[in-house]
mmCIF file of C-alpha atoms and ligand atoms in Angstrom:
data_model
loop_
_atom_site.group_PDB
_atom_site.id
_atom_site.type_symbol
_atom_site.label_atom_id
_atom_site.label_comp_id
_atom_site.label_asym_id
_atom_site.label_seq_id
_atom_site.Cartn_x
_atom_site.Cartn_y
_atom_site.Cartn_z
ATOM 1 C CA UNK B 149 -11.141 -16.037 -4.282
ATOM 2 C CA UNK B 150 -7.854 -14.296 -3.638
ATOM 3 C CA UNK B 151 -7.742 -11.457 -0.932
ATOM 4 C CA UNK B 152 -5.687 -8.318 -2.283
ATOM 5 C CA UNK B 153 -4.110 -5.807 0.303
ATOM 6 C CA UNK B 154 -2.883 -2.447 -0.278
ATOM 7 C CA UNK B 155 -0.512 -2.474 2.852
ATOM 8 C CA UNK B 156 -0.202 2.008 4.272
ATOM 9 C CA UNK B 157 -3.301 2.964 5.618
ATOM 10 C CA UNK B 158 -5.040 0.049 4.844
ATOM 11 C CA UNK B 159 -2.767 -2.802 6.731
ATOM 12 C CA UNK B 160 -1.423 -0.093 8.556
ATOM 13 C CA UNK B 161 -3.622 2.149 10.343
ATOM 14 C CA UNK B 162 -1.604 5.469 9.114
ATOM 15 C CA UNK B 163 0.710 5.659 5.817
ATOM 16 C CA UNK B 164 3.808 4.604 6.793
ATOM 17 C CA UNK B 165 5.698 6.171 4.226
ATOM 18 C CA UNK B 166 4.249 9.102 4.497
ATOM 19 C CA UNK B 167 4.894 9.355 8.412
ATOM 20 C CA UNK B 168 8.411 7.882 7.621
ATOM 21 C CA UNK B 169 9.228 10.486 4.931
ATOM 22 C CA UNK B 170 7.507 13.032 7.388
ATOM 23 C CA UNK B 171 9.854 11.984 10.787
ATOM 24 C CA UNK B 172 13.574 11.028 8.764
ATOM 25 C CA UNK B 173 13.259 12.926 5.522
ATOM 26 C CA UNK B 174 11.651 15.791 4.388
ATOM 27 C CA UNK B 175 8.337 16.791 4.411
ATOM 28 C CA UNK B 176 8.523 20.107 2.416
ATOM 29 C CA UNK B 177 7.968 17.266 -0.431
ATOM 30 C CA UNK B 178 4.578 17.289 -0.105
ATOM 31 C CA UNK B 179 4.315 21.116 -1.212
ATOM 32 C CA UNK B 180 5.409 20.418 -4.050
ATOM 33 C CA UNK B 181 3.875 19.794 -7.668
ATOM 34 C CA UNK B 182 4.736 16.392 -9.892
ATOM 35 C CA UNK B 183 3.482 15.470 -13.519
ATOM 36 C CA UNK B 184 2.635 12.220 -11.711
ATOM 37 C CA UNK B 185 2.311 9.966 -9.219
ATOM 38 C CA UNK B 186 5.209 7.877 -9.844
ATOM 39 C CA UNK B 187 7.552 11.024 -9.895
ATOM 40 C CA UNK B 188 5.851 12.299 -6.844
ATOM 41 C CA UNK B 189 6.541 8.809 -5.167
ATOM 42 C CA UNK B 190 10.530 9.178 -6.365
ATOM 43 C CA UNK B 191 10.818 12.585 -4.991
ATOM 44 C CA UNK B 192 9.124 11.310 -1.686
ATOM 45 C CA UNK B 193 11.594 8.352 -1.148
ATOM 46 C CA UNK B 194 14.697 10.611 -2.115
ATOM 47 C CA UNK B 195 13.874 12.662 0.843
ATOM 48 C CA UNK B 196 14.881 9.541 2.715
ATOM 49 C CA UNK B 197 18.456 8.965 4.192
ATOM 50 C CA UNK B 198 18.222 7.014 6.859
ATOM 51 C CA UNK B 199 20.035 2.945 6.844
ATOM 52 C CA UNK B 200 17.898 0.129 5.983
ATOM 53 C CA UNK B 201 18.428 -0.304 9.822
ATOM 54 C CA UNK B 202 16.861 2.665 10.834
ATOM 55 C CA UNK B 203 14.370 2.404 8.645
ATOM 56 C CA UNK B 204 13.230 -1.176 9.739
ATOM 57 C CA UNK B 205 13.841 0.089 13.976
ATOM 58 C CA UNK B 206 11.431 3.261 12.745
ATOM 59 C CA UNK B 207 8.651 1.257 11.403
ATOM 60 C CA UNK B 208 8.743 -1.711 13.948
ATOM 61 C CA UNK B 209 8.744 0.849 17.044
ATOM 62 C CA UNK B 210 5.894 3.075 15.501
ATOM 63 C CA UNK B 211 3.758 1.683 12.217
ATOM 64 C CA UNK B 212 0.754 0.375 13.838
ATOM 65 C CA UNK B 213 -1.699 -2.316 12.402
ATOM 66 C CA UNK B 214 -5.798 -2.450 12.163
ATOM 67 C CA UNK B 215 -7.783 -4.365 14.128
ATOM 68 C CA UNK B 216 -8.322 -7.717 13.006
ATOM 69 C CA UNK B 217 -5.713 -7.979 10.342
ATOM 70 C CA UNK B 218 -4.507 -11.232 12.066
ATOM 71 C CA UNK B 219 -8.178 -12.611 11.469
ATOM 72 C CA UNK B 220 -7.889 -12.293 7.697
ATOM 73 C CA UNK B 221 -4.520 -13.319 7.501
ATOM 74 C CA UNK B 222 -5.225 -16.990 9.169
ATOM 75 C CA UNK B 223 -8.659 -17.347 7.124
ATOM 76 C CA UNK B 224 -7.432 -16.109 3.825
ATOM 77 C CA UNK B 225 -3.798 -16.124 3.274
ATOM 78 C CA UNK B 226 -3.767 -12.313 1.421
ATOM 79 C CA UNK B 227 -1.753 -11.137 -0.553
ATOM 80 C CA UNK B 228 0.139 -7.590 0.107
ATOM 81 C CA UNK B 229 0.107 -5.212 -3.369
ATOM 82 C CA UNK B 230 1.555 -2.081 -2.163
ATOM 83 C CA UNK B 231 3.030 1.006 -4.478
ATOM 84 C CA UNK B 232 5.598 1.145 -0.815
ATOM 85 C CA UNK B 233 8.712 -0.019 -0.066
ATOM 86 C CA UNK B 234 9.790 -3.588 1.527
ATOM 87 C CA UNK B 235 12.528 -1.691 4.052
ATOM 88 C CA UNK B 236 8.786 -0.368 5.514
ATOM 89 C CA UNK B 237 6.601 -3.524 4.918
ATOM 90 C CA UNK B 238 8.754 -6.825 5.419
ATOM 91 C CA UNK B 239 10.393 -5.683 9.272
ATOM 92 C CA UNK B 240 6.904 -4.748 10.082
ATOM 93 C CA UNK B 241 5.373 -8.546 8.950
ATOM 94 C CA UNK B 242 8.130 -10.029 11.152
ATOM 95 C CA UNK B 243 6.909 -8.106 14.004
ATOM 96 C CA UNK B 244 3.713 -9.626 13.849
ATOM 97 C CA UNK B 245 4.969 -13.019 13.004
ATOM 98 C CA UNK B 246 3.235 -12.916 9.631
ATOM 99 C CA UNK B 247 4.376 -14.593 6.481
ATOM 100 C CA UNK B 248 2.968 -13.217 3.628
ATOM 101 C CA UNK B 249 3.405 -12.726 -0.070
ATOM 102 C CA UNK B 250 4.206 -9.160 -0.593
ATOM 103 C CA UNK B 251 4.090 -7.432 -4.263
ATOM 104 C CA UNK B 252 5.664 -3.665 -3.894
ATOM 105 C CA UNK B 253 8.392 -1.152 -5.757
ATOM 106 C CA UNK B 254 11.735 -1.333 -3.649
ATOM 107 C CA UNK B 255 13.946 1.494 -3.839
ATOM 108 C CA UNK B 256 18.079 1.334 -2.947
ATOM 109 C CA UNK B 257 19.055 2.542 0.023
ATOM 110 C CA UNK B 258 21.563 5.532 -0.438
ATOM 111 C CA UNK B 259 22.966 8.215 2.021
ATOM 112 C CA UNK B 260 22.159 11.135 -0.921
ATOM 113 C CA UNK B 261 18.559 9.872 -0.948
ATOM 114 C CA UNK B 262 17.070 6.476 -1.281
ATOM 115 C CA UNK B 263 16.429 5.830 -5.375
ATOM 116 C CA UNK B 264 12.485 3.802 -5.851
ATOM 117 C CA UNK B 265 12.939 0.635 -7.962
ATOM 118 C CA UNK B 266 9.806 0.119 -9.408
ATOM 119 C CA UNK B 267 8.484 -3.141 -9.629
ATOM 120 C CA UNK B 268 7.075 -2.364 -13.271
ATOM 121 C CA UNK B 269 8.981 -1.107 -16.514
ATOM 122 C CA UNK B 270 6.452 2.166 -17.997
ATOM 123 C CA UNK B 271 3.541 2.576 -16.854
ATOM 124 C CA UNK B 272 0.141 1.532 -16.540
ATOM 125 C CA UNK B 273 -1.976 0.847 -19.919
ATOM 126 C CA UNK B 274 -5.053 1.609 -18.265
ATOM 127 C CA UNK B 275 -4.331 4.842 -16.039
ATOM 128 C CA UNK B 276 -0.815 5.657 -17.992
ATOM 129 C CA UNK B 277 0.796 6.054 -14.495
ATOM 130 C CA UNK B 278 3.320 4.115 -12.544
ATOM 131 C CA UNK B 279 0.409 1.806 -10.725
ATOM 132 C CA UNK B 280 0.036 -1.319 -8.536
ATOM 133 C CA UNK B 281 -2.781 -2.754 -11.147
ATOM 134 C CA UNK B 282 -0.267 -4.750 -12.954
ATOM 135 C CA UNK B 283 0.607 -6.359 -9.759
ATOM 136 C CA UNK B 284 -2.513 -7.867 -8.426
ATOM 137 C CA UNK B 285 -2.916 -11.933 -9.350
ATOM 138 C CA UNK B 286 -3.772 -13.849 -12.405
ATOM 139 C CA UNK B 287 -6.911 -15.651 -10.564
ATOM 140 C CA UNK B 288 -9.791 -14.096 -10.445
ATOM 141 C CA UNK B 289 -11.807 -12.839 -8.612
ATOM 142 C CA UNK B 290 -10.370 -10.832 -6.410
ATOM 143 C CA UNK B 291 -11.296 -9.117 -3.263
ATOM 144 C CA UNK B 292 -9.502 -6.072 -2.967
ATOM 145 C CA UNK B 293 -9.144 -3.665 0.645
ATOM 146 C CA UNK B 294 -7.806 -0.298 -0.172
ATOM 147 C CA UNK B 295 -7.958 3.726 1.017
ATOM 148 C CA UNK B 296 -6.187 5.737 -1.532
ATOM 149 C CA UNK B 297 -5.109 7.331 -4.599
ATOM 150 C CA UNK B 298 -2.884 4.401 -5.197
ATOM 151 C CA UNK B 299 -5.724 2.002 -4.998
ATOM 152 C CA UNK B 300 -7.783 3.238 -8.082
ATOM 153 C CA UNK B 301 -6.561 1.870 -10.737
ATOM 154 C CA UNK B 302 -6.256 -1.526 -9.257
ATOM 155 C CA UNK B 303 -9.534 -1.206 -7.641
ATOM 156 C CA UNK B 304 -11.174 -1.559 -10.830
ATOM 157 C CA UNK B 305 -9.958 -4.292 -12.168
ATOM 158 C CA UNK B 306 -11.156 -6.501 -9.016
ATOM 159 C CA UNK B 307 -14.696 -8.371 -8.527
ATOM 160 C CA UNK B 308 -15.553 -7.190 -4.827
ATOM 161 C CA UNK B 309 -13.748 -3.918 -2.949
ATOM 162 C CA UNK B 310 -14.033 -2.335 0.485
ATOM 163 C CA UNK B 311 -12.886 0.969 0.320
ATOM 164 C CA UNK B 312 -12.413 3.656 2.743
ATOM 165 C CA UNK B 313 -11.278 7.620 2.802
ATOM 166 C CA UNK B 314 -10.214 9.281 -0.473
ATOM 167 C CA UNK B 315 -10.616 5.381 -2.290
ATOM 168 C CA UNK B 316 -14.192 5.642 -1.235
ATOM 169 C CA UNK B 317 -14.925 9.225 -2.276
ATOM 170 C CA UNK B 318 -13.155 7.919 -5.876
ATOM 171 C CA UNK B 319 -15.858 5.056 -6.110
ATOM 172 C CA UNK B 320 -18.535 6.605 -5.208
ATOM 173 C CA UNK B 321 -17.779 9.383 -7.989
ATOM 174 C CA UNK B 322 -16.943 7.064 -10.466
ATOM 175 C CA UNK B 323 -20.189 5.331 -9.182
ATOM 176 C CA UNK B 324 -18.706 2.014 -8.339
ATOM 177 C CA UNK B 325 -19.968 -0.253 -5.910
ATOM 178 C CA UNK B 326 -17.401 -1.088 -2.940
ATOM 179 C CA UNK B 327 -17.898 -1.860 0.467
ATOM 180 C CA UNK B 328 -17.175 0.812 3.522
ATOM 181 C CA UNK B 329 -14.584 -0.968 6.032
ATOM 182 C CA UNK B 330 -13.004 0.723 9.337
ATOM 183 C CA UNK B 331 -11.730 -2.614 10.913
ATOM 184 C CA UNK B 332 -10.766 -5.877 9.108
ATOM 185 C CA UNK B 333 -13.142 -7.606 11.304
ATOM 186 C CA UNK B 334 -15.762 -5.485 8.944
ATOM 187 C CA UNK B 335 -13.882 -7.469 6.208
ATOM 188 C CA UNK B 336 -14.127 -11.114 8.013
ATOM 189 C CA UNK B 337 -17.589 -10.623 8.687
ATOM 190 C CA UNK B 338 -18.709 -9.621 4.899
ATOM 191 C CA UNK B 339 -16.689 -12.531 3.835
ATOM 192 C CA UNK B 340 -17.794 -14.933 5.890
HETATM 193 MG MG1 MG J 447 -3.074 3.047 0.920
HETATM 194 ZN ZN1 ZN J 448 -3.299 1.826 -13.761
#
């Protein structure tokens, strides 16, 4: 079995890009309209003009984990698929003296606006959006712990899922069967 994390509000108990976009760039992004979520996720990291420096001080003074994430990390080695950016995740992981595999975009820091690199060419055969499915492992099956709109597509290509917020509202429409989670010591516990 191979344990699949989406890392902002999942991981981390409030999107961290989100709050970072909200406290150094500009949140008036979020008004606005995009054909998709991969252009929505561009426009949101362009807003960005901070150093990789400030970023990384940002998120290790203020991104804050969930409960128990150091439990599934020493049982089941996870792996970290995130549509975020390393400058957010990796100084974060250090913090908490976690080693990790981590499978996100990665954008280039810039002074005019930080450009997103993402991790795939096109999109998505499935969802024809820029999404993390194309990132999770070969081996099956997979457990995968998500919360949002970034987690669908992925979701559904995995064996087992806990699911919380909007991803839950999105499974139980689609009338998938997940798992509800708050902490990951819900997580330990069902997979033990
Ligand atoms: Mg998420
Ligand atoms: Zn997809």
């Amino acid at each position: 079995m191979k344990l699949v994390l989406d890392w902002d509000g999942t991981v981390t108990v409030r999107d961290s890009l989100v709050a970072a976009v909200t406290e150094l760039g500009d949140p008036s992004v979020y008004d606005r309209e995009f054909e998709s979520y991969g252009e929505a996720l561009a426009a949101e990291v362009g807003t960005i003009r901070s150093t990789p420096e400030q970023l990384a001080a940002w998120a290790v003074g203020n991104v804050e984990i969930r409960p128990g994430f150091h439990e599934l990390v020493e049982r089941y080695s996870p792996i970290i698929v995130s549509s975020g950016l390393p400058q957010l995740i990796l100084p974060v992981l250090e913090r908490e003296r976690v080693a990790l595999e981590v499978r996100s975009n990665d954008a280039l820091p810039s002074v005019e606006g930080w450009r997103v690199i993402f991790r795939h060419e096109g999109v998505c055969h499935v969802c024809g959006d820029r999404c993390k499915r194309r990132s999770l492992p070969n081996d099956h099956p997979i457990v995968f712990v998500g919360d949002g709109w970034s987690d669908r597509c992925a979701s559904l290509a995995c064996e087992r899922v806990f699911a919380r917020t909007g991803l839950a509202a999105y499974l139980d429409e689609q009338g998938v069967p997940y798992e509800r989670y708050e902490s990951f010591h819900d997580v330990a516990a069902a997979l033990s």
